[in-house]
Short mmCIF file of C-alpha atoms in Angstrom, two decimals:
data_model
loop_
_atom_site.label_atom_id
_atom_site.label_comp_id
_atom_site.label_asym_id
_atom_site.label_seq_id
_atom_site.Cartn_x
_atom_site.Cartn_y
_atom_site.Cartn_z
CA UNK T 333 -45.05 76.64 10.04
CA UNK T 334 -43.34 77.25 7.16
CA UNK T 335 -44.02 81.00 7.41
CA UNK T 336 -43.01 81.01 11.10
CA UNK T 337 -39.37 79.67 9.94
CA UNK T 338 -38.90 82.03 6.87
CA UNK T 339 -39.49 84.82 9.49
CA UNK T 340 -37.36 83.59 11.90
CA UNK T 341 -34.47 83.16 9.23
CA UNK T 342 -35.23 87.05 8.62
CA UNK T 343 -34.55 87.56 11.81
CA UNK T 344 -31.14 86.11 12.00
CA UNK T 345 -30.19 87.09 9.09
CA UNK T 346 -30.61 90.58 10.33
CA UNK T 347 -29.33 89.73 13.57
CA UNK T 348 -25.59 88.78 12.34
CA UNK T 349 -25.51 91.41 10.16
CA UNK T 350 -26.09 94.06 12.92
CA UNK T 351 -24.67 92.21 15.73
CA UNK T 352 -27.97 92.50 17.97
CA UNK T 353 -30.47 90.02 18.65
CA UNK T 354 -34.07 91.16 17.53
CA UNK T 355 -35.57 91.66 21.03
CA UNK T 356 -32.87 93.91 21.39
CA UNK T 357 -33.08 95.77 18.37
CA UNK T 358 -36.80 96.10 19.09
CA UNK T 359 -36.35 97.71 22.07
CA UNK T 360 -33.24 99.84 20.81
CA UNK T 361 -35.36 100.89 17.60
CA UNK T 362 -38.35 101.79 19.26
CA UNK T 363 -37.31 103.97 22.11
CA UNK T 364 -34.93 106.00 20.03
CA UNK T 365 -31.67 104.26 20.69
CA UNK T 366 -30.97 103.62 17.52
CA UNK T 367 -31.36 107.22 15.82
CA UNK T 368 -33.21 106.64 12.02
CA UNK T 369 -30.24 106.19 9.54
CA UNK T 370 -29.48 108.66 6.95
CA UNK T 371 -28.43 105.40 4.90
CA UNK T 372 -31.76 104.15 2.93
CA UNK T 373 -30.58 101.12 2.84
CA UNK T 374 -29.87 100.76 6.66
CA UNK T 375 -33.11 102.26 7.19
CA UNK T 376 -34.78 99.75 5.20
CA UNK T 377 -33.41 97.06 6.75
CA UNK T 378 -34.38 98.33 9.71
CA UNK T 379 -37.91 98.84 8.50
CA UNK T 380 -37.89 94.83 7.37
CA UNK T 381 -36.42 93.93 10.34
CA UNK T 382 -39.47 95.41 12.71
CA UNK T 383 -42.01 94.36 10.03
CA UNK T 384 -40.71 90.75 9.84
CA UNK T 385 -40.76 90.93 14.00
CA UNK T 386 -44.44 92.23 13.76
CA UNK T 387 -45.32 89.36 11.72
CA UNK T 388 -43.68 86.37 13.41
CA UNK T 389 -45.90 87.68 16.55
CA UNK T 390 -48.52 87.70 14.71
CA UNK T 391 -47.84 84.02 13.24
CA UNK T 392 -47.25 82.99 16.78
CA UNK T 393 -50.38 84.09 18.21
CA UNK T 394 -52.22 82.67 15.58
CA UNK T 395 -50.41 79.48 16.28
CA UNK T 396 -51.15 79.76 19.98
CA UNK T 397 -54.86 80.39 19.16
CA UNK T 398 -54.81 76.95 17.15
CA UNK T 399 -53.22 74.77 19.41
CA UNK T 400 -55.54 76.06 22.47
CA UNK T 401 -58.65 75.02 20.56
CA UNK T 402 -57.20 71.70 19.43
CA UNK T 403 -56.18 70.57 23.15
#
């Protein structure tokens, strides 16, 4: 759980500072949208921001895994 919220502060965190919500970005990034950035360190946030997204989901489903066994 603890994991699950340090992602999900990621997220926000990039989330004000770009002035989209993740899903959003997501969706933006990955269909071309957003063009790659010629700033590195735009692009790496942008990088961080998709890897931190990739591993909430993962978190989640592992989450959702453990709770469907339990019940």
């Amino acid at each position: 759980m603890r994991r699950r919220r340090k992602l999900i502060g990621i997220l926000r965190k990039f989330e004000a500072k770009y002035g989209l919500s993740t899903e959003k970005f997501i969706e933006m990034w990955r269909s071309g949208s957003i063009p790659e950035p010629e700033d590195s360190d735009i692009l790496a946030d942008f990088m961080s921001w998709e890897s931190a997204y990739e591993v909430l989901k993962m978190v989640e489903e592992k989450l959702e895994r453990i709770l469907n066994v339990t019940e």
